[in-house]
mmCIF file with all atom_site columns, C-alpha atoms in Angstrom:
data_model
loop_
_atom_site.group_PDB
_atom_site.id
_atom_site.type_symbol
_atom_site.label_atom_id
_atom_site.label_alt_id
_atom_site.label_comp_id
_atom_site.label_asym_id
_atom_site.label_entity_id
_atom_site.label_seq_id
_atom_site.pdbx_PDB_ins_code
_atom_site.Cartn_x
_atom_site.Cartn_y
_atom_site.Cartn_z
_atom_site.occupancy
_atom_site.B_iso_or_equiv
_atom_site.pdbx_formal_charge
_atom_site.auth_seq_id
_atom_site.auth_comp_id
_atom_site.auth_asym_id
_atom_site.auth_atom_id
_atom_site.pdbx_PDB_model_num
ATOM 1  C CA . MET L 1 1  ? 4.120  1.933   7.792  1.00 0.00 ? 1  MET L CA 1
ATOM 2  C CA . LYS L 1 2  ? 0.966  1.495   9.845  1.00 0.00 ? 2  LYS L CA 1
ATOM 3  C CA . SER L 1 3  ? 0.455  -1.259  12.388 1.00 0.00 ? 3  SER L CA 1
ATOM 4  C CA . ILE L 1 4  ? -0.550 -4.648  10.972 1.00 0.00 ? 4  ILE L CA 1
ATOM 5  C CA . ILE L 1 5  ? -2.318 -5.361  14.276 1.00 0.00 ? 5  ILE L CA 1
ATOM 6  C CA . GLN L 1 6  ? -4.097 -2.156  15.163 1.00 0.00 ? 6  GLN L CA 1
ATOM 7  C CA . LYS L 1 7  ? -6.607 -0.446  12.897 1.00 0.00 ? 7  LYS L CA 1
ATOM 8  C CA . SER L 1 8  ? -7.601 2.482   15.131 1.00 0.00 ? 8  SER L CA 1
ATOM 9  C CA . ARG L 1 9  ? -5.315 4.966   16.835 1.00 0.00 ? 9  ARG L CA 1
ATOM 10 C CA . GLY L 1 10 ? -5.708 4.565   20.582 1.00 0.00 ? 10 GLY L CA 1
ATOM 11 C CA . CYS L 1 11 ? -3.787 2.745   23.290 1.00 0.00 ? 11 CYS L CA 1
ATOM 12 C CA . TYR L 1 12 ? -3.875 -0.951  22.470 1.00 0.00 ? 12 TYR L CA 1
ATOM 13 C CA . PHE L 1 13 ? -4.199 -1.864  26.162 1.00 0.00 ? 13 PHE L CA 1
ATOM 14 C CA . CYS L 1 14 ? -6.399 0.822   27.739 1.00 0.00 ? 14 CYS L CA 1
ATOM 15 C CA . GLY L 1 15 ? -7.955 2.594   24.742 1.00 0.00 ? 15 GLY L CA 1
ATOM 16 C CA . THR L 1 16 ? -7.044 6.172   25.634 1.00 0.00 ? 16 THR L CA 1
ATOM 17 C CA . THR L 1 17 ? -6.098 8.521   22.827 1.00 0.00 ? 17 THR L CA 1
ATOM 18 C CA . LYS L 1 18 ? -3.884 10.717  25.027 1.00 0.00 ? 18 LYS L CA 1
ATOM 19 C CA . ASN L 1 19 ? -0.078 10.630  25.238 1.00 0.00 ? 19 ASN L CA 1
ATOM 20 C CA . LEU L 1 20 ? 0.291  7.929   22.581 1.00 0.00 ? 20 LEU L CA 1
ATOM 21 C CA . GLU L 1 21 ? 3.661  6.447   21.670 1.00 0.00 ? 21 GLU L CA 1
ATOM 22 C CA . GLU L 1 22 ? 4.601  3.866   19.082 1.00 0.00 ? 22 GLU L CA 1
ATOM 23 C CA . HIS L 1 23 ? 5.688  0.564   20.562 1.00 0.00 ? 23 HIS L CA 1
ATOM 24 C CA . HIS L 1 24 ? 7.913  -1.391  18.194 1.00 0.00 ? 24 HIS L CA 1
ATOM 25 C CA . ILE L 1 25 ? 7.109  -5.027  18.951 1.00 0.00 ? 25 ILE L CA 1
ATOM 26 C CA . PHE L 1 26 ? 10.612 -6.099  18.013 1.00 0.00 ? 26 PHE L CA 1
ATOM 27 C CA . PHE L 1 27 ? 12.926 -3.482  19.443 1.00 0.00 ? 27 PHE L CA 1
ATOM 28 C CA . GLY L 1 28 ? 16.655 -2.994  19.670 1.00 0.00 ? 28 GLY L CA 1
ATOM 29 C CA . ASN L 1 29 ? 18.888 -3.260  16.652 1.00 0.00 ? 29 ASN L CA 1
ATOM 30 C CA . PRO L 1 30 ? 17.850 -4.428  13.998 1.00 0.00 ? 30 PRO L CA 1
ATOM 31 C CA . GLY L 1 31 ? 14.397 -5.188  15.483 1.00 0.00 ? 31 GLY L CA 1
ATOM 32 C CA . ARG L 1 32 ? 13.224 -1.598  15.457 1.00 0.00 ? 32 ARG L CA 1
ATOM 33 C CA . LYS L 1 33 ? 13.942 -1.198  11.722 1.00 0.00 ? 33 LYS L CA 1
ATOM 34 C CA . ILE L 1 34 ? 12.203 -4.511  10.955 1.00 0.00 ? 34 ILE L CA 1
ATOM 35 C CA . SER L 1 35 ? 9.195  -3.433  13.037 1.00 0.00 ? 35 SER L CA 1
ATOM 36 C CA . GLU L 1 36 ? 8.999  -0.044  11.333 1.00 0.00 ? 36 GLU L CA 1
ATOM 37 C CA . LYS L 1 37 ? 9.296  -1.465  7.818  1.00 0.00 ? 37 LYS L CA 1
ATOM 38 C CA . ASN L 1 38 ? 6.712  -4.232  8.356  1.00 0.00 ? 38 ASN L CA 1
ATOM 39 C CA . GLY L 1 39 ? 4.190  -2.552  10.643 1.00 0.00 ? 39 GLY L CA 1
ATOM 40 C CA . PHE L 1 40 ? 5.156  -4.608  13.692 1.00 0.00 ? 40 PHE L CA 1
ATOM 41 C CA . LYS L 1 41 ? 3.994  -1.960  16.152 1.00 0.00 ? 41 LYS L CA 1
ATOM 42 C CA . VAL L 1 42 ? 1.060  -0.811  18.247 1.00 0.00 ? 42 VAL L CA 1
ATOM 43 C CA . TYR L 1 43 ? 0.137  2.492   19.836 1.00 0.00 ? 43 TYR L CA 1
ATOM 44 C CA . LEU L 1 44 ? 0.363  2.639   23.620 1.00 0.00 ? 44 LEU L CA 1
ATOM 45 C CA . CYS L 1 45 ? -0.154 5.519   26.017 1.00 0.00 ? 45 CYS L CA 1
ATOM 46 C CA . ASP L 1 46 ? 2.953  6.503   27.956 1.00 0.00 ? 46 ASP L CA 1
ATOM 47 C CA . GLN L 1 47 ? 1.658  4.690   31.057 1.00 0.00 ? 47 GLN L CA 1
ATOM 48 C CA . CYS L 1 48 ? 0.993  1.380   29.263 1.00 0.00 ? 48 CYS L CA 1
ATOM 49 C CA . HIS L 1 49 ? 4.174  1.695   27.201 1.00 0.00 ? 49 HIS L CA 1
ATOM 50 C CA . ARG L 1 50 ? 6.816  2.418   29.808 1.00 0.00 ? 50 ARG L CA 1
ATOM 51 C CA . ILE L 1 51 ? 5.488  3.061   33.290 1.00 0.00 ? 51 ILE L CA 1
ATOM 52 C CA . ARG L 1 52 ? 2.959  0.428   34.407 1.00 0.00 ? 52 ARG L CA 1
ATOM 53 C CA . GLU L 1 53 ? 4.087  -3.006  35.536 1.00 0.00 ? 53 GLU L CA 1
ATOM 54 C CA . SER L 1 54 ? 2.023  -4.408  32.640 1.00 0.00 ? 54 SER L CA 1
ATOM 55 C CA . SER L 1 55 ? 4.141  -2.478  30.117 1.00 0.00 ? 55 SER L CA 1
ATOM 56 C CA . PRO L 1 56 ? 5.645  -4.759  27.443 1.00 0.00 ? 56 PRO L CA 1
ATOM 57 C CA . HIS L 1 57 ? 9.026  -3.276  28.372 1.00 0.00 ? 57 HIS L CA 1
ATOM 58 C CA . ARG L 1 58 ? 8.539  -4.442  31.974 1.00 0.00 ? 58 ARG L CA 1
ATOM 59 C CA . ASN L 1 59 ? 6.251  -7.465  31.608 1.00 0.00 ? 59 ASN L CA 1
ATOM 60 C CA . ARG L 1 60 ? 7.534  -10.453 29.633 1.00 0.00 ? 60 ARG L CA 1
ATOM 61 C CA . LYS L 1 61 ? 4.054  -11.999 29.341 1.00 0.00 ? 61 LYS L CA 1
ATOM 62 C CA . ASN L 1 62 ? 2.653  -8.925  27.569 1.00 0.00 ? 62 ASN L CA 1
ATOM 63 C CA . ASP L 1 63 ? 5.787  -8.602  25.444 1.00 0.00 ? 63 ASP L CA 1
ATOM 64 C CA . LEU L 1 64 ? 5.398  -12.191 24.218 1.00 0.00 ? 64 LEU L CA 1
ATOM 65 C CA . MET L 1 65 ? 1.650  -11.768 23.704 1.00 0.00 ? 65 MET L CA 1
ATOM 66 C CA . LEU L 1 66 ? 2.293  -8.886  21.300 1.00 0.00 ? 66 LEU L CA 1
ATOM 67 C CA . LYS L 1 67 ? 4.993  -10.865 19.496 1.00 0.00 ? 67 LYS L CA 1
ATOM 68 C CA . GLU L 1 68 ? 2.645  -13.852 19.071 1.00 0.00 ? 68 GLU L CA 1
ATOM 69 C CA . LEU L 1 69 ? -0.175 -11.624 17.848 1.00 0.00 ? 69 LEU L CA 1
ATOM 70 C CA . CYS L 1 70 ? 2.171  -9.923  15.404 1.00 0.00 ? 70 CYS L CA 1
ATOM 71 C CA . GLN L 1 71 ? 3.338  -13.241 13.988 1.00 0.00 ? 71 GLN L CA 1
ATOM 72 C CA . LYS L 1 72 ? -0.247 -14.522 13.603 1.00 0.00 ? 72 LYS L CA 1
ATOM 73 C CA . GLU L 1 73 ? -1.244 -11.372 11.746 1.00 0.00 ? 73 GLU L CA 1
ATOM 74 C CA . TYR L 1 74 ? 1.849  -11.444 9.511  1.00 0.00 ? 74 TYR L CA 1
ATOM 75 C CA . GLU L 1 75 ? 1.262  -15.094 8.643  1.00 0.00 ? 75 GLU L CA 1
ATOM 76 C CA . LYS L 1 76 ? -2.174 -14.275 7.243  1.00 0.00 ? 76 LYS L CA 1
ATOM 77 C CA . THR L 1 77 ? -0.381 -12.982 4.143  1.00 0.00 ? 77 THR L CA 1
ATOM 78 C CA . HIS L 1 78 ? 3.115  -14.507 4.456  1.00 0.00 ? 78 HIS L CA 1
ATOM 79 C CA . THR L 1 79 ? 4.704  -17.818 5.376  1.00 0.00 ? 79 THR L CA 1
ATOM 80 C CA . ARG L 1 80 ? 6.185  -18.771 8.721  1.00 0.00 ? 80 ARG L CA 1
ATOM 81 C CA . GLU L 1 81 ? 9.538  -19.116 7.010  1.00 0.00 ? 81 GLU L CA 1
ATOM 82 C CA . GLU L 1 82 ? 9.327  -15.494 5.842  1.00 0.00 ? 82 GLU L CA 1
ATOM 83 C CA . PHE L 1 83 ? 8.526  -14.366 9.386  1.00 0.00 ? 83 PHE L CA 1
ATOM 84 C CA . MET L 1 84 ? 11.401 -16.354 10.858 1.00 0.00 ? 84 MET L CA 1
ATOM 85 C CA . GLU L 1 85 ? 13.772 -15.001 8.220  1.00 0.00 ? 85 GLU L CA 1
ATOM 86 C CA . LEU L 1 86 ? 12.832 -11.463 9.291  1.00 0.00 ? 86 LEU L CA 1
ATOM 87 C CA . VAL L 1 87 ? 12.726 -11.934 13.052 1.00 0.00 ? 87 VAL L CA 1
ATOM 88 C CA . GLY L 1 88 ? 14.873 -15.011 13.602 1.00 0.00 ? 88 GLY L CA 1
ATOM 89 C CA . ARG L 1 89 ? 12.426 -16.807 15.912 1.00 0.00 ? 89 ARG L CA 1
ATOM 90 C CA . ASN L 1 90 ? 9.042  -18.504 15.937 1.00 0.00 ? 90 ASN L CA 1
ATOM 91 C CA . TYR L 1 91 ? 6.683  -17.192 18.648 1.00 0.00 ? 91 TYR L CA 1
ATOM 92 C CA . LEU L 1 92 ? 3.832  -19.609 17.959 1.00 0.00 ? 92 LEU L CA 1
#
């Protein structure tokens, strides 16, 4: 499934279209499967995804920002209860 957040294919943070990777906003098990099934992901270049200090894997602030944005977008068409049933936590 496509991203519910991102409409164009480029790095969500820096905009480049090179070396893109999918970032599953909720990762680990079962988070990755939930993210894949529901479009809870964004495209990030390898630098923004894993290497830079601002990477959501290395920077809690950016990790939470993506989780909040994901929940807001999901709740445009679903209830908060449905989101919490999927993810197990409210980020708003």
